[in-house]
Short mmCIF file of C-alpha atoms in Angstrom, two decimals:
data_model
loop_
_atom_site.label_atom_id
_atom_site.label_comp_id
_atom_site.label_asym_id
_atom_site.label_seq_id
_atom_site.Cartn_x
_atom_site.Cartn_y
_atom_site.Cartn_z
CA MET A 1 -15.65 25.77 -16.44
CA ALA A 2 -13.36 23.58 -14.45
CA ARG A 3 -12.03 20.15 -13.73
CA HIS A 4 -13.28 18.77 -10.43
CA ARG A 5 -11.57 16.05 -8.45
CA GLY A 6 -13.57 13.39 -6.69
CA ARG A 7 -13.05 10.31 -4.60
CA GLY A 8 -15.40 7.35 -4.33
CA MET A 9 -15.24 3.97 -2.70
CA ALA A 10 -17.05 0.68 -2.89
CA ALA A 11 -16.89 -2.47 -0.80
CA ILE A 12 -18.14 -5.80 -2.05
CA ASN A 13 -19.01 -9.19 -0.66
CA TYR A 14 -18.54 -11.56 -3.55
CA PRO A 15 -19.95 -15.11 -3.81
CA ILE A 16 -17.58 -17.68 -5.34
CA GLY A 17 -19.44 -19.94 -7.76
CA MET A 18 -23.20 -20.36 -7.85
CA ASN A 19 -25.43 -23.05 -6.54
CA LEU A 20 -28.17 -23.41 -9.10
CA GLY A 21 -28.13 -27.19 -9.31
CA GLY A 22 -25.09 -27.74 -7.14
CA ASP A 23 -22.47 -26.28 -9.51
CA PRO A 24 -20.35 -29.46 -9.65
CA SER A 25 -16.89 -29.96 -11.10
CA GLN A 26 -15.17 -33.28 -11.72
CA ALA A 27 -11.51 -34.19 -12.11
CA LEU A 28 -9.59 -37.35 -12.93
CA VAL A 29 -5.93 -37.90 -12.07
CA HIS A 30 -3.83 -40.80 -13.27
CA SER A 31 -0.17 -41.70 -13.47
CA ASN A 32 1.58 -43.11 -16.50
CA PRO A 33 4.20 -45.86 -16.08
CA GLU A 34 7.06 -43.37 -15.68
CA GLY A 35 5.49 -41.74 -12.65
CA LYS A 36 4.20 -38.57 -14.31
CA PHE A 37 0.64 -37.52 -13.59
CA THR A 38 -2.09 -36.24 -15.87
CA VAL A 39 -5.03 -34.25 -14.52
CA THR A 40 -7.98 -34.53 -16.88
CA LEU A 41 -10.55 -31.76 -16.77
CA SER A 42 -13.30 -30.33 -18.92
CA ALA A 43 -12.92 -26.98 -17.19
CA ILE A 44 -11.39 -24.46 -19.55
CA ASP A 45 -8.56 -22.01 -18.94
CA LEU A 46 -9.43 -18.76 -20.71
CA GLY A 47 -6.17 -17.18 -19.62
CA GLN A 48 -7.17 -16.72 -15.98
CA GLY A 49 -4.63 -19.32 -14.84
CA MET A 50 -6.86 -22.28 -14.00
CA LYS A 51 -4.40 -24.77 -15.51
CA GLN A 52 -1.52 -23.43 -13.44
CA VAL A 53 -3.52 -23.30 -10.22
CA THR A 54 -4.94 -26.83 -10.60
CA ARG A 55 -1.46 -28.06 -11.50
CA GLN A 56 -0.09 -26.62 -8.25
CA ILE A 57 -2.97 -28.13 -6.27
CA ALA A 58 -2.46 -31.56 -7.85
CA ALA A 59 1.32 -31.56 -7.33
CA GLU A 60 1.01 -30.40 -3.72
CA THR A 61 -1.65 -33.01 -2.92
CA LEU A 62 0.16 -35.86 -4.66
CA GLY A 63 3.47 -34.81 -3.11
CA VAL A 64 5.33 -34.83 -6.43
CA PRO A 65 7.28 -32.11 -8.31
CA ILE A 66 5.09 -29.72 -10.27
CA ALA A 67 7.10 -30.59 -13.41
CA ASP A 68 5.69 -34.12 -13.16
CA VAL A 69 2.07 -32.96 -13.44
CA TYR A 70 0.32 -32.15 -16.69
CA VAL A 71 -3.18 -30.65 -16.78
CA ASP A 72 -5.24 -31.60 -19.81
CA THR A 73 -8.28 -29.41 -20.41
CA ALA A 74 -8.62 -30.26 -24.04
CA ASP A 75 -11.91 -31.95 -24.62
CA SER A 76 -15.33 -31.96 -22.96
CA ASP A 77 -16.19 -35.13 -24.94
CA THR A 78 -13.48 -37.17 -23.25
CA GLY A 79 -12.95 -35.27 -19.99
CA PRO A 80 -15.07 -35.58 -16.85
CA HIS A 81 -18.04 -33.24 -16.54
CA ASP A 82 -17.62 -29.62 -15.49
CA MET A 83 -20.11 -26.76 -15.34
CA GLY A 84 -17.70 -24.34 -16.99
CA SER A 85 -15.57 -21.28 -16.44
CA PHE A 86 -17.86 -18.64 -14.94
CA ALA A 87 -18.87 -17.12 -11.61
CA SER A 88 -15.24 -17.04 -10.43
CA ARG A 89 -15.58 -20.73 -9.63
CA GLY A 90 -12.39 -22.19 -11.13
CA THR A 91 -9.97 -22.18 -8.20
CA HIS A 92 -12.63 -23.13 -5.66
CA ARG A 93 -14.80 -25.67 -7.48
CA VAL A 94 -12.33 -27.20 -9.94
CA GLY A 95 -9.50 -26.89 -7.43
CA ASN A 96 -11.48 -28.85 -4.84
CA ALA A 97 -12.28 -31.56 -7.39
CA VAL A 98 -8.61 -31.81 -8.37
CA ALA A 99 -7.54 -31.99 -4.73
CA ALA A 100 -10.00 -34.84 -4.12
CA ALA A 101 -8.86 -36.75 -7.22
CA ALA A 102 -5.18 -36.24 -6.38
CA LYS A 103 -5.79 -37.39 -2.80
CA GLU A 104 -7.35 -40.65 -4.01
CA ALA A 105 -4.50 -41.19 -6.50
CA ARG A 106 -1.96 -40.49 -3.76
CA GLY A 107 -3.61 -43.18 -1.63
CA VAL A 108 -3.13 -45.80 -4.36
CA MET A 109 0.44 -44.60 -4.95
CA MET A 110 1.29 -44.95 -1.26
CA GLU A 111 -0.27 -48.45 -1.11
CA ALA A 112 1.80 -49.49 -4.12
CA ALA A 113 4.94 -48.02 -2.55
CA ALA A 114 4.15 -49.79 0.73
CA GLU A 115 3.96 -53.10 -1.09
CA GLU A 116 7.35 -52.50 -2.69
CA LEU A 117 9.02 -51.38 0.55
CA GLU A 118 7.18 -54.04 2.61
CA VAL A 119 5.97 -51.47 5.15
CA ASN A 120 2.62 -50.03 6.20
CA ALA A 121 1.38 -47.26 3.86
CA ALA A 122 0.54 -45.11 6.90
CA ASP A 123 4.26 -44.99 7.72
CA LEU A 124 5.18 -43.48 4.35
CA ASP A 125 5.58 -39.90 3.21
CA THR A 126 6.52 -38.07 0.01
CA ASP A 127 9.45 -35.69 -0.20
CA GLY A 128 7.99 -33.52 -2.97
CA ARG A 129 11.00 -34.28 -5.15
CA GLY A 130 9.75 -37.53 -6.67
CA ASN A 131 10.48 -39.97 -3.83
CA ILE A 132 8.50 -41.84 -1.21
CA HIS A 133 10.21 -42.77 2.05
CA VAL A 134 9.52 -44.25 5.46
CA LYS A 135 8.77 -41.46 7.93
CA GLY A 136 11.89 -40.72 9.95
CA ALA A 137 14.02 -42.97 7.73
CA PRO A 138 14.73 -41.09 4.48
CA SER A 139 17.08 -43.83 3.25
CA ARG A 140 14.24 -46.37 3.18
CA ALA A 141 12.89 -44.88 -0.02
CA ILE A 142 11.59 -45.60 -3.50
CA SER A 143 11.09 -43.20 -6.39
CA VAL A 144 7.60 -42.39 -7.64
CA LYS A 145 8.76 -43.63 -11.02
CA ASP A 146 9.70 -47.05 -9.62
CA VAL A 147 6.37 -47.21 -7.80
CA ALA A 148 4.55 -46.42 -11.05
CA VAL A 149 6.48 -49.11 -12.91
CA ALA A 150 5.77 -51.65 -10.15
CA ALA A 151 2.08 -50.75 -10.04
CA GLN A 152 1.74 -51.03 -13.80
CA PHE A 153 3.81 -54.12 -14.53
CA ARG A 154 3.92 -56.16 -11.31
CA GLN A 155 1.10 -55.27 -8.93
CA GLY A 156 -1.59 -54.64 -11.56
CA LYS A 157 -2.73 -51.43 -9.85
CA THR A 158 -4.02 -48.26 -11.47
CA ILE A 159 -2.53 -45.21 -9.75
CA ALA A 160 -5.52 -42.97 -10.34
CA GLY A 161 -8.10 -40.93 -8.52
CA ARG A 162 -11.52 -39.44 -9.08
CA GLY A 163 -12.72 -36.18 -7.62
CA ILE A 164 -15.94 -34.23 -7.61
CA PHE A 165 -16.91 -31.11 -5.74
CA LEU A 166 -20.59 -30.56 -5.24
CA ILE A 167 -22.42 -28.33 -2.81
CA PRO A 168 -25.89 -29.77 -2.17
CA LEU A 169 -28.60 -27.72 -3.88
CA SER A 170 -29.94 -25.05 -1.59
CA GLU A 171 -33.74 -25.16 -1.45
CA VAL A 172 -35.67 -21.93 -1.11
CA ASN A 173 -37.73 -21.66 2.07
CA PRO A 174 -41.26 -21.04 0.72
CA GLU A 175 -42.22 -19.04 3.81
CA THR A 176 -39.31 -16.65 3.99
CA GLY A 177 -37.60 -16.91 0.61
CA GLU A 178 -34.36 -17.67 2.39
CA MET A 179 -31.68 -19.83 0.80
CA SER A 180 -27.92 -20.31 1.00
CA PRO A 181 -26.81 -20.19 -2.59
CA VAL A 182 -23.09 -20.07 -1.86
CA SER A 183 -20.69 -21.34 0.75
CA CYS A 184 -17.72 -19.09 0.15
CA TYR A 185 -17.40 -15.33 -0.10
CA ALA A 186 -14.48 -13.16 -1.11
CA HIS A 187 -14.29 -9.47 -0.23
CA ALA A 188 -12.86 -6.28 -1.64
CA CYS A 189 -12.75 -2.54 -1.13
CA LEU A 190 -11.65 -0.11 -3.81
CA VAL A 191 -11.13 3.66 -3.81
CA ALA A 192 -11.17 5.57 -7.11
CA ASP A 193 -9.72 9.05 -7.49
CA LEU A 194 -10.76 10.84 -10.64
CA GLU A 195 -11.33 14.14 -12.34
CA VAL A 196 -14.52 15.34 -14.07
CA ASP A 197 -14.41 18.08 -16.68
CA ASP A 198 -17.68 20.00 -16.31
CA GLU A 199 -17.31 21.46 -19.81
CA THR A 200 -16.89 18.19 -21.71
CA GLY A 201 -18.31 15.70 -19.21
CA GLU A 202 -15.14 13.67 -19.61
CA VAL A 203 -14.03 11.54 -16.66
CA THR A 204 -10.33 10.73 -16.13
CA VAL A 205 -9.49 8.09 -13.54
CA LEU A 206 -6.29 9.20 -11.78
CA LYS A 207 -5.65 6.43 -9.30
CA MET A 208 -7.13 3.28 -7.85
CA THR A 209 -6.36 1.89 -4.41
CA SER A 210 -7.75 -1.46 -3.42
CA ALA A 211 -7.69 -4.27 -0.91
CA TYR A 212 -8.79 -7.80 -1.81
CA GLU A 213 -9.50 -10.70 0.53
CA LEU A 214 -9.63 -13.82 -1.61
CA GLY A 215 -8.61 -16.73 0.55
CA ARG A 216 -5.13 -18.08 0.04
CA ALA A 217 -3.47 -16.65 -3.06
CA ILE A 218 -2.42 -19.99 -4.50
CA ASN A 219 -0.35 -18.22 -7.15
CA PRO A 220 0.27 -14.65 -5.91
CA LYS A 221 1.66 -13.33 -9.20
CA MET A 222 -1.36 -14.58 -11.09
CA VAL A 223 -3.65 -13.03 -8.49
CA GLU A 224 -1.90 -9.69 -9.05
CA GLN A 225 -2.22 -10.16 -12.81
CA GLN A 226 -5.96 -10.80 -12.47
CA LEU A 227 -6.51 -7.82 -10.18
CA VAL A 228 -4.61 -5.37 -12.40
CA GLY A 229 -6.29 -6.53 -15.60
CA GLY A 230 -9.72 -6.84 -14.02
CA ALA A 231 -9.62 -3.32 -12.63
CA TRP A 232 -8.94 -2.02 -16.13
CA MET A 233 -11.96 -3.93 -17.37
CA GLY A 234 -14.06 -2.49 -14.54
CA MET A 235 -12.97 1.02 -15.48
CA SER A 236 -13.83 0.24 -19.09
CA HIS A 237 -17.30 -1.00 -18.11
CA ALA A 238 -17.85 2.03 -15.88
CA LEU A 239 -16.93 4.69 -18.41
CA PHE A 240 -16.67 3.29 -21.92
CA GLU A 241 -18.32 0.02 -22.87
CA THR A 242 -21.96 -0.62 -23.68
CA PRO A 243 -22.37 -4.37 -23.93
CA GLU A 244 -25.33 -6.17 -25.46
CA PRO A 245 -28.29 -6.05 -25.05
CA TYR A 246 -28.58 -2.60 -23.53
CA TYR A 247 -28.94 -0.52 -26.65
CA PRO A 248 -32.33 0.98 -27.38
CA ASP A 249 -32.10 -1.10 -30.52
CA THR A 250 -29.36 -3.56 -31.46
CA ALA A 251 -29.00 -1.68 -34.75
CA HIS A 252 -27.42 1.09 -32.65
CA GLY A 253 -24.78 -1.25 -31.30
CA PRO A 254 -21.18 -1.06 -32.40
CA ARG A 255 -20.06 -3.18 -35.32
CA ASP A 256 -16.33 -3.12 -34.76
CA PHE A 257 -13.52 -1.82 -32.56
CA ASN A 258 -13.82 1.64 -34.09
CA GLU A 259 -17.26 1.93 -32.52
CA TYR A 260 -16.86 -0.28 -29.44
CA VAL A 261 -14.91 2.11 -27.26
CA MET A 262 -12.45 0.83 -24.68
CA PRO A 263 -9.64 2.58 -22.79
CA GLY A 264 -6.23 2.00 -24.35
CA PRO A 265 -2.73 1.74 -22.90
CA GLY A 266 -2.58 5.55 -22.57
CA ASP A 267 -5.71 5.61 -20.35
CA ILE A 268 -4.51 3.39 -17.51
CA CYS A 269 -3.83 4.76 -14.05
CA PRO A 270 -1.69 3.73 -11.08
CA HIS A 271 -3.31 1.02 -8.96
CA ASP A 272 -2.12 0.14 -5.47
CA ILE A 273 -3.32 -3.28 -4.42
CA ALA A 274 -3.21 -4.99 -1.05
CA VAL A 275 -3.97 -8.71 -1.01
CA LEU A 276 -5.23 -10.11 2.28
CA GLU A 277 -5.10 -13.86 2.65
CA ARG A 278 -7.74 -15.44 4.86
CA PRO A 279 -7.82 -19.10 3.85
CA ALA A 280 -11.34 -20.39 3.15
CA PRO A 281 -12.30 -23.42 5.26
CA ASP A 282 -13.84 -25.18 2.25
CA GLY A 283 -11.36 -24.00 -0.42
CA PRO A 284 -8.48 -26.02 -1.86
CA PHE A 285 -5.54 -25.03 0.36
CA GLY A 286 -7.81 -22.17 1.45
CA GLY A 287 -8.18 -20.65 -2.03
CA LYS A 288 -11.28 -18.75 -3.12
CA GLY A 289 -10.16 -17.06 -6.32
CA PRO A 290 -10.30 -13.48 -7.60
CA GLY A 291 -12.29 -13.96 -10.82
CA GLU A 292 -14.97 -11.44 -11.72
CA MET A 293 -14.49 -9.66 -8.41
CA CYS A 294 -11.46 -7.95 -9.98
CA ALA A 295 -13.74 -5.72 -12.03
CA ASN A 296 -16.83 -5.38 -9.84
CA PRO A 297 -15.92 -2.75 -7.21
CA VAL A 298 -14.51 -0.34 -9.79
CA LEU A 299 -17.93 0.51 -11.21
CA PRO A 300 -19.66 1.73 -8.03
CA ALA A 301 -16.45 3.40 -6.83
CA VAL A 302 -16.22 5.40 -10.07
CA ALA A 303 -19.92 6.33 -9.91
CA ASN A 304 -19.48 7.49 -6.31
CA ALA A 305 -16.36 9.48 -7.17
CA ILE A 306 -18.21 11.27 -9.96
CA PHE A 307 -20.91 12.24 -7.44
CA ASN A 308 -18.23 13.45 -5.07
CA ALA A 309 -16.65 15.53 -7.84
CA VAL A 310 -19.67 17.23 -9.41
CA GLY A 311 -22.70 16.17 -7.37
CA VAL A 312 -24.49 14.14 -10.04
CA ARG A 313 -25.77 10.59 -9.77
CA VAL A 314 -25.59 8.75 -13.08
CA ASP A 315 -27.54 5.53 -12.63
CA SER A 316 -26.90 3.77 -15.92
CA LEU A 317 -23.71 2.38 -17.42
CA PRO A 318 -21.46 3.34 -19.02
CA ILE A 319 -21.14 6.81 -17.50
CA THR A 320 -20.47 8.61 -20.76
CA PRO A 321 -19.53 12.30 -21.10
CA GLU A 322 -23.02 12.89 -22.53
CA LYS A 323 -24.75 11.50 -19.43
CA VAL A 324 -22.47 13.46 -17.11
CA LEU A 325 -23.07 16.72 -19.00
CA ARG A 326 -26.85 16.23 -19.12
CA ALA A 327 -26.92 15.53 -15.38
CA ILE A 328 -24.77 18.59 -14.58
CA LYS A 329 -27.02 20.74 -16.77
CA ALA A 330 -30.18 19.35 -15.12
CA GLN A 331 -28.97 20.38 -11.65
CA GLY A 332 -27.82 23.80 -12.87
CA GLY A 333 -24.06 23.26 -12.69
CA ALA A 334 -21.40 21.21 -10.99
CA ARG A 335 -21.78 20.87 -7.22
CA PRO A 336 -18.55 19.53 -5.77
CA GLN A 337 -19.38 17.58 -2.61
CA GLY A 338 -16.10 18.33 -0.87
CA ALA A 339 -14.02 15.91 1.06
CA PRO A 340 -14.40 14.76 4.64
CA GLY A 341 -11.39 15.68 6.70
CA GLY A 342 -10.17 18.42 4.38
CA ARG A 343 -8.54 16.18 1.74
CA ARG A 344 -6.88 17.90 -1.27
CA MET B 1 -8.46 -16.28 -60.25
CA ALA B 2 -5.02 -15.55 -61.57
CA LYS B 3 -2.20 -16.30 -59.18
CA THR B 4 0.88 -14.15 -58.83
CA PRO B 5 4.22 -15.56 -57.72
CA VAL B 6 5.65 -13.63 -54.78
CA GLN B 7 9.06 -14.13 -53.20
CA PHE B 8 9.88 -12.63 -49.83
CA ARG B 9 12.01 -13.34 -46.80
CA LEU B 10 10.17 -14.61 -43.73
CA ASN B 11 12.16 -14.52 -40.48
CA GLY B 12 15.34 -14.73 -42.51
CA SER B 13 14.33 -17.59 -44.82
CA ASP B 14 13.38 -17.25 -48.49
CA LYS B 15 9.76 -18.05 -49.29
CA ALA B 16 8.05 -18.33 -52.65
CA VAL B 17 4.27 -18.48 -52.82
CA PHE B 18 1.47 -17.98 -55.32
CA VAL B 19 -1.01 -15.39 -54.11
CA ASP B 20 -4.46 -14.38 -55.31
CA GLY B 21 -5.01 -10.85 -56.56
CA GLY B 22 -5.90 -8.74 -53.52
CA GLU B 23 -4.88 -11.46 -51.05
CA ASN B 24 -3.60 -10.04 -47.78
CA LEU B 25 -0.31 -10.88 -46.10
CA LEU B 26 -2.03 -12.40 -43.07
CA ASN B 27 -3.73 -14.99 -45.24
CA VAL B 28 -0.44 -15.81 -46.98
CA LEU B 29 1.34 -16.19 -43.65
CA ARG B 30 -1.31 -18.35 -42.00
CA ARG B 31 -2.58 -20.41 -44.94
CA GLY B 32 0.21 -20.07 -47.48
CA VAL B 33 3.33 -20.75 -45.42
CA GLY B 34 1.83 -22.02 -42.16
CA ASP B 35 3.12 -19.29 -39.84
CA MET B 36 0.23 -19.04 -37.37
CA SER B 37 1.91 -16.59 -35.00
CA ALA B 38 0.15 -13.56 -36.51
CA LYS B 39 -3.50 -13.83 -35.44
CA TYR B 40 -6.69 -13.03 -37.29
CA GLY B 41 -8.75 -10.68 -35.11
CA CYS B 42 -10.93 -7.97 -36.61
CA GLY B 43 -9.68 -8.27 -40.19
CA GLN B 44 -9.95 -4.51 -40.67
CA GLY B 45 -6.92 -3.04 -38.95
CA THR B 46 -8.41 -2.03 -35.60
CA CYS B 47 -7.16 -4.68 -33.16
CA GLY B 48 -3.46 -5.15 -33.91
CA VAL B 49 -3.22 -8.92 -33.32
CA CYS B 50 -1.84 -9.44 -36.85
CA THR B 51 1.04 -6.96 -36.39
CA VAL B 52 4.19 -8.07 -38.23
CA LEU B 53 7.31 -6.21 -39.34
CA VAL B 54 7.82 -5.49 -43.05
CA ASP B 55 11.37 -4.30 -43.59
CA GLY B 56 11.44 -3.53 -39.87
CA GLU B 57 8.29 -1.39 -39.81
CA PRO B 58 5.21 -2.59 -37.93
CA GLN B 59 2.35 -3.32 -40.29
CA LEU B 60 -1.08 -4.83 -39.95
CA ALA B 61 -0.84 -8.01 -42.01
CA CYS B 62 -4.62 -8.07 -42.56
CA LEU B 63 -4.41 -4.74 -44.43
CA THR B 64 -1.15 -5.44 -46.25
CA LEU B 65 -1.44 -6.69 -49.83
CA ALA B 66 0.73 -9.76 -50.13
CA GLU B 67 1.97 -8.66 -53.55
CA THR B 68 3.50 -5.53 -52.01
CA CYS B 69 5.79 -7.73 -49.92
CA ALA B 70 7.65 -9.10 -52.94
CA GLY B 71 11.38 -8.83 -52.34
CA ARG B 72 10.91 -7.55 -48.80
CA SER B 73 11.63 -8.96 -45.35
CA VAL B 74 8.74 -10.00 -43.14
CA ASP B 75 9.32 -10.76 -39.46
CA THR B 76 6.76 -12.45 -37.23
CA ALA B 77 6.71 -13.54 -33.59
CA LEU B 78 7.63 -17.04 -34.75
CA GLY B 79 11.09 -15.76 -35.65
CA LEU B 80 11.78 -13.95 -32.38
CA SER B 81 13.46 -16.73 -30.47
CA ASP B 82 16.88 -18.07 -31.41
CA GLY B 83 16.27 -21.79 -31.10
CA PRO B 84 15.57 -22.44 -27.43
CA ASN B 85 16.77 -18.97 -26.46
CA LEU B 86 13.87 -16.59 -26.11
CA HIS B 87 14.04 -13.00 -27.30
CA PRO B 88 14.48 -10.56 -24.37
CA LEU B 89 10.96 -9.28 -25.02
CA GLN B 90 9.54 -12.80 -24.74
CA THR B 91 11.42 -13.37 -21.49
CA ALA B 92 10.19 -10.03 -20.12
CA PHE B 93 6.59 -10.83 -21.11
CA MET B 94 6.84 -14.06 -19.13
CA GLU B 95 8.51 -12.48 -16.11
CA HIS B 96 5.96 -9.67 -15.94
CA PHE B 97 2.95 -11.92 -16.50
CA ALA B 98 2.13 -9.83 -19.57
CA ALA B 99 -0.05 -12.49 -21.20
CA GLN B 100 -3.25 -14.09 -20.02
CA CYS B 101 -5.28 -15.53 -22.89
CA GLY B 102 -2.33 -14.80 -25.19
CA PHE B 103 -4.28 -13.78 -28.28
CA CYS B 104 -2.80 -10.26 -28.44
CA THR B 105 0.69 -11.36 -27.42
CA SER B 106 2.36 -11.97 -30.78
CA GLY B 107 1.10 -8.63 -32.10
CA MET B 108 2.21 -6.87 -28.91
CA LEU B 109 5.65 -8.45 -29.18
CA MET B 110 6.11 -7.25 -32.76
CA ALA B 111 4.87 -3.73 -32.00
CA ALA B 112 7.30 -3.66 -29.07
CA LYS B 113 10.19 -4.99 -31.16
CA ALA B 114 9.62 -2.27 -33.77
CA LEU B 115 9.76 0.33 -30.99
CA LEU B 116 12.91 -1.00 -29.31
CA ASP B 117 14.68 -1.41 -32.67
CA ARG B 118 14.35 2.32 -33.31
CA ASN B 119 14.36 3.58 -29.70
CA ALA B 120 16.46 1.58 -27.24
CA SER B 121 15.33 3.49 -24.15
CA PRO B 122 11.73 4.60 -24.59
CA THR B 123 9.70 6.43 -21.95
CA ARG B 124 6.57 4.88 -20.51
CA GLU B 125 4.49 7.19 -22.69
CA GLU B 126 6.40 6.15 -25.81
CA VAL B 127 5.76 2.49 -24.98
CA ALA B 128 2.05 3.15 -24.47
CA GLU B 129 1.96 5.01 -27.78
CA ALA B 130 3.77 2.19 -29.60
CA ILE B 131 1.18 -0.40 -28.51
CA SER B 132 -1.83 1.91 -28.76
CA GLY B 133 -2.96 0.13 -31.92
CA ASN B 134 -3.01 -3.24 -30.17
CA ILE B 135 -6.03 -4.23 -28.10
CA CYS B 136 -5.64 -6.41 -25.00
CA ARG B 137 -8.71 -7.56 -23.08
CA CYS B 138 -7.03 -9.30 -20.16
CA THR B 139 -4.05 -7.49 -18.74
CA GLY B 140 -5.06 -3.84 -18.46
CA TYR B 141 -1.89 -3.08 -20.50
CA GLU B 142 0.18 -2.28 -17.45
CA PRO B 143 2.06 -5.62 -17.26
CA ILE B 144 2.76 -5.33 -21.00
CA ILE B 145 4.17 -1.82 -20.63
CA ASN B 146 6.25 -2.97 -17.64
CA ALA B 147 7.60 -5.90 -19.66
CA ILE B 148 8.62 -3.71 -22.59
CA MET B 149 10.29 -1.18 -20.26
CA ASP B 150 12.15 -4.03 -18.56
CA ALA B 151 13.27 -5.58 -21.85
CA ALA B 152 14.60 -2.17 -22.92
CA ALA B 153 16.45 -1.76 -19.61
CA LYS B 154 18.02 -5.21 -19.85
CA ARG B 155 19.14 -4.58 -23.42
CA GLY B 156 21.20 -1.65 -22.20
CA GLY B 157 18.72 1.17 -22.76
CA GLY B 158 16.18 2.00 -20.15
CA SER B 159 17.54 5.22 -18.69
CA ASN B 160 13.98 6.44 -18.64
CA ARG B 161 12.70 3.44 -16.77
CA GLU B 162 10.15 4.27 -14.13
CA GLN B 163 8.54 2.28 -11.39
CA GLY B 164 5.70 0.03 -12.41
CA HIS B 165 2.26 1.18 -11.45
CA ALA B 166 0.95 -1.76 -9.51
CA ARG B 167 2.21 -2.55 -6.07
CA VAL B 168 1.10 -5.63 -4.22
#
């Protein structure tokens, strides 16, 4: 009886969003009379950072300080329509809608500033610190706040913008079945190193090493946060969790956290991550978004590493000690596959 | 149902409430005195989101009879900051991006505070052990452990501090 080490890898090509009906998102941006902007969305931040990322996109597009932008995701009754938070679509779909809305609002803001400064709007630029000035003449300037006051109380203008992002519905070719359901792919490769105990069937993940290509990392720390947390969830799905509805009978399902097994803080392993930024042509500032892709490659990499360690293919999830032991028994013992190039 | 008067200290202030027989501390905190920082998760002591300190010891408020808190001190995440000045653990949680959805955060903070109050320079394993009763779905625990290690280091302990796991 022994513990066998194994290494497995997986590479994925991950579609951002889905195109069943166009997958649209809408955004509204407006300024209040003191020159602060509100982005109104129905998209929901579940903790993945959508509010922060859309706030950055809005501030950058408007050309105002990020402190002057508030993102309101409170209410789908009063906010513009959004398909929801799923399919890793937030940064790409919602971000594009916010960029479009902020661009339209910026246009009105610059027209209002042009009227106050008595210049052509095309000659104006923002400094990102709350001022609008004539290009090449920073002293010929007006604050965004003064523009907002003028627009509201003198010019009768609404500094506001509407944005929608919609990819036309992809029709299926009836002859070939071909379609183009997505426009934007992210990519990842992950290597899992683990140990399989051929006496207990227990799998211990020792290390993960990964590379992610997800367009521009609009907020690099939040990307890291997503990748670290998502990899844990992938490991949990690979080895521990049995989600609905895959029980033989739902009566066999867990009723609480005593029975729904997940790895705890003592079960985590080192994870080296490399983030590659290849801006997406159709993403907001090139962003695609990590999303569900954080968890996905872990599962096949773990399954492959178990095969490498003991020579068994477990083809259902989670890969529990019972399944590993049964498979080892069925093939008459562990058969370590060895390592190319003499690793170990 | 008969009500029992219970007096206790909450984050340093005296509180007096009437509680039902068998009522748990979590209910008294959230509904009785309006401190919503301890969360209601599983309601049976397996998730840790309701972790509070009773006389400095971490306890699951959902399993703690309110009557047993009479005359004792209860500390919740609401009392961590000193006015606008965040507790070092709160600052470290922010700096290490140790919260995503945030539902586990107040329980994590209190479990961490209980640890650092009795062990100023814990090892990584001791930190993992201290939060092993608290479930987090988002972070993979690593940023939380890093934050607690960092808070310990900045409070003068931290001789056992190791490198964080993730490298980007």
